[in-house]
Tab-separated table of C-alpha atoms in Angstrom:
chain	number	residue	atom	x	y	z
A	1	UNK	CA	152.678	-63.372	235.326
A	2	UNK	CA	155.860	-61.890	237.158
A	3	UNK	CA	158.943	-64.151	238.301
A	4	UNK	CA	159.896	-62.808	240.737
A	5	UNK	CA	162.944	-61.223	239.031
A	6	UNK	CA	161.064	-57.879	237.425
A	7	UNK	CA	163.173	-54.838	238.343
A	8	UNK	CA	161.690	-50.809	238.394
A	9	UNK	CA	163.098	-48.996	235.604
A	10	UNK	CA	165.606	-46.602	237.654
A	11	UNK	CA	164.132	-43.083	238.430
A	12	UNK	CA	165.699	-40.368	236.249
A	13	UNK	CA	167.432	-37.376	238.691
A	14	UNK	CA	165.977	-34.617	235.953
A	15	UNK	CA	167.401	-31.884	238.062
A	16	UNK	CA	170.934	-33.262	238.491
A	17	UNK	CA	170.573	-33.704	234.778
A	18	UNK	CA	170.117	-30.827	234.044
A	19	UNK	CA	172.904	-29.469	236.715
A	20	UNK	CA	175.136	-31.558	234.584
A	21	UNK	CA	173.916	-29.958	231.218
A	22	UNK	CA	174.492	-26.453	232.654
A	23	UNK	CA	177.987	-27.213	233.906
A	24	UNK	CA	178.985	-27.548	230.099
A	25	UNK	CA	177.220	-24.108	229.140
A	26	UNK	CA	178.546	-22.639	232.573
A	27	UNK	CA	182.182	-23.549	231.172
A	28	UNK	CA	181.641	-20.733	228.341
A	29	UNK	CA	182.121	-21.571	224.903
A	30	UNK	CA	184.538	-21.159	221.668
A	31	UNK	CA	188.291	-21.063	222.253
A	32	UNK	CA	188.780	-23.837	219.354
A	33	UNK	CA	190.509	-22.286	216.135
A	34	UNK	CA	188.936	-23.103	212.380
A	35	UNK	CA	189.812	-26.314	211.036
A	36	UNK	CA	191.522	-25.966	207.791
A	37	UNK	CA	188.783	-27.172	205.729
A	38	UNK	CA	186.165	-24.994	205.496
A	39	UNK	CA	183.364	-27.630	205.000
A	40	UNK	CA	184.061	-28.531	209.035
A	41	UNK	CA	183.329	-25.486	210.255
A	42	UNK	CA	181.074	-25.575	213.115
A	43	UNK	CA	178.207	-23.541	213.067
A	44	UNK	CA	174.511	-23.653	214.579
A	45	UNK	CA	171.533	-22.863	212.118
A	46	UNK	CA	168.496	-21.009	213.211
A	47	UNK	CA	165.431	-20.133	210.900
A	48	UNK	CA	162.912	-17.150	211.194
A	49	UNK	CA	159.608	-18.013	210.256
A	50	UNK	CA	158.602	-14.967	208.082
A	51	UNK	CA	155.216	-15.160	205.931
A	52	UNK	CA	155.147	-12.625	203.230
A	53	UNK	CA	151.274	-11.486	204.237
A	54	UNK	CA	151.659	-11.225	207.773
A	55	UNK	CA	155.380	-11.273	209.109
A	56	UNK	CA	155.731	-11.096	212.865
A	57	UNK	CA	156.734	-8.138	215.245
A	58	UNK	CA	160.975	-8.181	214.877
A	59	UNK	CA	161.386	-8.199	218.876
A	60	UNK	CA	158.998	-11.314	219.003
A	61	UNK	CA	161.379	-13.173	216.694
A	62	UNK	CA	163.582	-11.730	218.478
A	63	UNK	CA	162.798	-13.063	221.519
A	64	UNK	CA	161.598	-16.688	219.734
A	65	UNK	CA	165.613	-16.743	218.114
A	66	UNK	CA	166.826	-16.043	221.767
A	67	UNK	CA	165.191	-18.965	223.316
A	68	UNK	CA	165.311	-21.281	220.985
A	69	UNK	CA	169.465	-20.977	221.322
A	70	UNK	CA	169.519	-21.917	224.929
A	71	UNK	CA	166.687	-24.263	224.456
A	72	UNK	CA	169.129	-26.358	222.286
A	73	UNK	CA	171.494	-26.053	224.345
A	74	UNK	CA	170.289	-27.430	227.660
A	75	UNK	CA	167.927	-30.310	226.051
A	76	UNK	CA	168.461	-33.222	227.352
A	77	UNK	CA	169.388	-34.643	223.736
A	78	UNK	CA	172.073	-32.241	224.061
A	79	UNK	CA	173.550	-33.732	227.100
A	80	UNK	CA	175.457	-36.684	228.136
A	81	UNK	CA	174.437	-39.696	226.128
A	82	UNK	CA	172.212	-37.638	224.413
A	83	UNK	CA	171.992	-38.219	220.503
A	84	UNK	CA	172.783	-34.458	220.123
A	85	UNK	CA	175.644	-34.666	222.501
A	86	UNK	CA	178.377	-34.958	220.126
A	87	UNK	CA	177.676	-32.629	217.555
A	88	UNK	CA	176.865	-29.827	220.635
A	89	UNK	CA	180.128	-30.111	222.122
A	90	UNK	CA	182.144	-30.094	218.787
A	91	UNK	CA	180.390	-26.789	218.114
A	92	UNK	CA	180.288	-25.077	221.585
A	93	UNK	CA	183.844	-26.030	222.267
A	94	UNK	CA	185.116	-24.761	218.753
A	95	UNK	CA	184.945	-20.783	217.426
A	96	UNK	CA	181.247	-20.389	217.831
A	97	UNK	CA	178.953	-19.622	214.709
A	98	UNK	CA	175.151	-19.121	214.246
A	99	UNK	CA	173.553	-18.468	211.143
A	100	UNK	CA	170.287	-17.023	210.888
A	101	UNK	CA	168.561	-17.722	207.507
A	102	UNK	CA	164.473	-17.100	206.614
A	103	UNK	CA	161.617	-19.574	205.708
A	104	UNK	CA	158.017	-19.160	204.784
A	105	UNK	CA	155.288	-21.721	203.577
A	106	UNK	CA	155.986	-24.919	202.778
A	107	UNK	CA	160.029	-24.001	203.399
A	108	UNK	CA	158.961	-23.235	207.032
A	109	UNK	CA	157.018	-26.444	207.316
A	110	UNK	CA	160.042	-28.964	206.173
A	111	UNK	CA	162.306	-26.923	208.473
A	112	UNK	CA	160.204	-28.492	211.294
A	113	UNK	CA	161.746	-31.944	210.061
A	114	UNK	CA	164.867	-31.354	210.792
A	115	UNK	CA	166.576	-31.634	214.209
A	116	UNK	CA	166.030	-28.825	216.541
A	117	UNK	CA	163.628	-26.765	218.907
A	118	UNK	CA	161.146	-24.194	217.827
A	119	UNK	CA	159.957	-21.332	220.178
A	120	UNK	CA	156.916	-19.325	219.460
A	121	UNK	CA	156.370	-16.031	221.012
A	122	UNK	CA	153.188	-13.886	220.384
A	123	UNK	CA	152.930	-15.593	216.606
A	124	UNK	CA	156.476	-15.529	216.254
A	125	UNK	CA	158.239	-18.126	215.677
A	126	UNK	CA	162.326	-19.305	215.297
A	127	UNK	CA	163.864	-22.974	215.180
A	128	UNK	CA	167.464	-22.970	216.137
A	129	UNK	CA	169.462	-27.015	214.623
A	130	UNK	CA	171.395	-28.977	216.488
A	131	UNK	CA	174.639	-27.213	215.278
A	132	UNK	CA	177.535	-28.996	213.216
A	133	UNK	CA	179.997	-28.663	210.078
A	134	UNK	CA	178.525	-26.295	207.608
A	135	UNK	CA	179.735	-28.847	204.722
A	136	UNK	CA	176.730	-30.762	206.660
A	137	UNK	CA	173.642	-28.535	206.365
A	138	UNK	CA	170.564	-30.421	205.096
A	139	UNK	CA	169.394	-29.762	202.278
A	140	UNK	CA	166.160	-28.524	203.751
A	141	UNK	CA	167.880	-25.863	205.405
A	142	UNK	CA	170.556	-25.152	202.887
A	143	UNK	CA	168.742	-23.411	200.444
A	144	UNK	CA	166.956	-21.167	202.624
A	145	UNK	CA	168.256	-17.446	202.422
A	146	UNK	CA	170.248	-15.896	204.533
A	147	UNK	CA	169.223	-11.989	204.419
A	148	UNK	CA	167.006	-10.355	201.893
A	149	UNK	CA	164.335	-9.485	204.486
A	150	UNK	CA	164.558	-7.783	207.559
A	151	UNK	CA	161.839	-6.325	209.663
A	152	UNK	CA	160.959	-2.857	210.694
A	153	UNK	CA	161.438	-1.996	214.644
A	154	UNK	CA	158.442	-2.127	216.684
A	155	UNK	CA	157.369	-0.752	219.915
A	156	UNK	CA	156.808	-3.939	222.298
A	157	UNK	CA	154.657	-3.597	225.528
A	158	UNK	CA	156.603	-3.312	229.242
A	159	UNK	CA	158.614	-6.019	230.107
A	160	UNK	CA	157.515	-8.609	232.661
A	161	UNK	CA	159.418	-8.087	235.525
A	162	UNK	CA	160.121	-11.878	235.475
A	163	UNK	CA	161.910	-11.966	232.215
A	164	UNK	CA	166.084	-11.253	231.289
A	165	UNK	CA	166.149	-8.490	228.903
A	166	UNK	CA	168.541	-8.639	226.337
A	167	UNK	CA	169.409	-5.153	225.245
A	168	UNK	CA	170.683	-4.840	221.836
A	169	UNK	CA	172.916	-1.891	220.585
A	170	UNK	CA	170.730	0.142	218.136
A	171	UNK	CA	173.959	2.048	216.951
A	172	UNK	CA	174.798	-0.700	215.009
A	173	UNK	CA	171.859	-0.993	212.891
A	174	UNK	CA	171.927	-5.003	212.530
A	175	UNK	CA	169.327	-6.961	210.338
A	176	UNK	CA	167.517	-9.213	212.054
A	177	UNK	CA	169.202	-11.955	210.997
A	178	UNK	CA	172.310	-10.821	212.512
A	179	UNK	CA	170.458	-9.533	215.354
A	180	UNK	CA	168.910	-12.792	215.899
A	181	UNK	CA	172.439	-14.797	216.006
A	182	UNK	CA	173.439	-12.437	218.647
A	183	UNK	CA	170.491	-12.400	220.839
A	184	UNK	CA	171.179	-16.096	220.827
A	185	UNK	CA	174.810	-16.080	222.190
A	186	UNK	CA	173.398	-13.565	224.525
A	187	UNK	CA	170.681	-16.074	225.968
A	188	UNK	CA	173.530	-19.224	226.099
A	189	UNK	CA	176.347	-16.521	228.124
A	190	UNK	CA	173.252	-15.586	230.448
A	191	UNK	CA	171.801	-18.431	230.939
A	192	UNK	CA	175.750	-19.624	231.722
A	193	UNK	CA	176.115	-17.016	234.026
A	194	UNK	CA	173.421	-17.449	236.116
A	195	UNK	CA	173.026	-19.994	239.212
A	196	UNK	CA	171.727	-23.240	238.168
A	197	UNK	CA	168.512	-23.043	240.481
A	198	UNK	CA	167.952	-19.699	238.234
A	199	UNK	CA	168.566	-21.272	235.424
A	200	UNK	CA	166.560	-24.002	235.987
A	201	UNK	CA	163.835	-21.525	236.707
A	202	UNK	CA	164.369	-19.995	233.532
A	203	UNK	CA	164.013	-23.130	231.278
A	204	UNK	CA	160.591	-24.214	233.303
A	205	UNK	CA	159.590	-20.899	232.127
A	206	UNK	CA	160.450	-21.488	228.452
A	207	UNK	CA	163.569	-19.498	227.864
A	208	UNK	CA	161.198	-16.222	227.817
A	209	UNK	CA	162.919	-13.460	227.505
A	210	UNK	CA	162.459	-9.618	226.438
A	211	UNK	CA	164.581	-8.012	223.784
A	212	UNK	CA	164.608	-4.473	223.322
A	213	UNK	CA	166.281	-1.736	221.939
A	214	UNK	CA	168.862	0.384	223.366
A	215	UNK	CA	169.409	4.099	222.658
A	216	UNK	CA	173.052	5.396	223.294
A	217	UNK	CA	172.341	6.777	226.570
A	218	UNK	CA	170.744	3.627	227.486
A	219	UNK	CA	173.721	1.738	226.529
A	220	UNK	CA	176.615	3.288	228.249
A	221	UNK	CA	174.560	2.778	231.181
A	222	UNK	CA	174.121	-1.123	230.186
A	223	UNK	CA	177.831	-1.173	229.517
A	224	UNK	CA	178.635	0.022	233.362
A	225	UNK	CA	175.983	-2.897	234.249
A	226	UNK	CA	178.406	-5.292	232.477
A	227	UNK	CA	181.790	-3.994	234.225
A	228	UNK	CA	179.995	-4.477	237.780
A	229	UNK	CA	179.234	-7.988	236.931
A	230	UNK	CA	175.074	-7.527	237.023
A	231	UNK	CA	175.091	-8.295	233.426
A	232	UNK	CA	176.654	-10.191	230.457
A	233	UNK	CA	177.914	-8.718	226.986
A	234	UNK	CA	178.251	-10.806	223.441
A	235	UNK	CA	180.715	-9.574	222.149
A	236	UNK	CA	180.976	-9.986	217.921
A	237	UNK	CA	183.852	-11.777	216.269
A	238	UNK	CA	183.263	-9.723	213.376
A	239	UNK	CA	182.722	-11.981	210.645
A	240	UNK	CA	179.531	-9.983	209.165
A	241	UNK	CA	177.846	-6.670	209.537
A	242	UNK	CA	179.916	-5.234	212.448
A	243	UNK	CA	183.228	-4.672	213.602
A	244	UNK	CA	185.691	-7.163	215.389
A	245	UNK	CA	185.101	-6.797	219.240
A	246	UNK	CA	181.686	-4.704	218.884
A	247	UNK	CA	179.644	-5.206	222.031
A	248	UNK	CA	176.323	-6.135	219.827
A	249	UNK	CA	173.805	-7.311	222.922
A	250	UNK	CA	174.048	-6.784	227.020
A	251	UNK	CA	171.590	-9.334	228.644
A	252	UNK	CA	170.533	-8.430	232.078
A	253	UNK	CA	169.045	-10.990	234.172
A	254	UNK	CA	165.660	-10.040	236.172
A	255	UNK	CA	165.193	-9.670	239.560
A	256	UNK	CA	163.933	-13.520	240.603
């Protein structure tokens, strides 16, 4: 029986929530030097699901990887007073790491327990962590490997017109571990860059994107898309596999 003092629970503003959680991405990330002790390092984990029998199609990982970045990103949990709020912002605002590592079977299955988001695209699927010091890694995730597998390149379909592409340099011959860290700063700059009613758009939509590869003709063109602003470039620190500066993935927003 009510007593007359019963109040409504106040009604969540999920879009200014989310206005508030792009802000932060909008701001761009890294700047922050190492910390002296390499066990603080701040880095975000990500984990390709690949089965022995039946691996997946490398540009649907590709594309899982991709949006499973953002995704983590611009969670709620991620945002203010979120319980991933603190360990986010000590990563994004420090020199930004992701580390791509594999998982199959029961490996796969315990990754699911541990904090994160998992995208699956046409039977592909890639969890990205909440990020944090690599002295810090569970367990569950520690012992996965790193490379050792890679994938052969496929031929996907067309693109749906309503999708960002996110072009990666095929001169530089990445695994698709490395490939799959860089897809996924390319989805967090993009999805930075773009208006928040777009991006808002884009995360109702699941972070799909398209990644494909790009031919050097192809990319010089991409590059000139970057210089006139119509498109954003990840640009490698150089820490594996490529050289300092390369320009590893352009990601071109679509035509909403």
């Amino acid at each position: 029986m009510g007593n007359g003092w019963e109040t409504e629970a106040p009604v969540r503003d999920e879009a200014a929530e989310f206005a508030v959680r792009h802000a932060e991405l909008a701001q761009g990330y890294g700047g922050g030097a190492d910390p002296g002790d390499p066990a603080l390092v701040q880095a975000m984990q990500m984990v390709l699901h690949i089965p022995k029998a039946d691996p997946p199609a490398r540009s649907a990982l590709l594309e899982a990887a991709a949006a499973a970045a953002v995704a983590v990103c611009l969670d709620p949990r991620s945002g203010p007073g979120g319980e991933w709020e603190p360990r986010y912002l000590a990563w994004k605002r420090s020199r930004i790491r992701k580390v791509a590592r594999r998982a199959r079977g029961a490996q796969w299955v315990a990754a699911g327990d541990v904090a994160g988001v998992t995208v699956e695209v046409d039977g592909a699927q890639a969890r990205a962590f909440v990020p944090g010091p690599v002295g810090e890694i569970d367990q569950r995730i520690r012992k996965l490997q790193i490379g050792g597998t890679d994938l052969d390149h496929d031929e996907p379909g067309p693109v749906d017109p309503a999708a960002p592409v996110l072009w990666v340099n095929a001169a530089l011959e990445m695994s698709v571990g490395k490939a799959a860290a860089q897809v996924g700063h390319a989805s967090m700059l993009l999805a930075g860059a773009l208006p928040v009613d777009a991006a808002a758009a884009w995360a109702d939509r699941g972070f799909r994107c398209a990644v494909r590869d790009a031919g050097a003709q192809q990319w010089v063109a991409l590059v000139a898309e970057v210089a006139a602003g119509r498109a954003v470039a990840v640009r490698d620190a150089g820490f594996t596999e490529v050289a300092p500066g390369s320009m590893t993935v352009i990601a071109v927003p679509p035509r909403w």
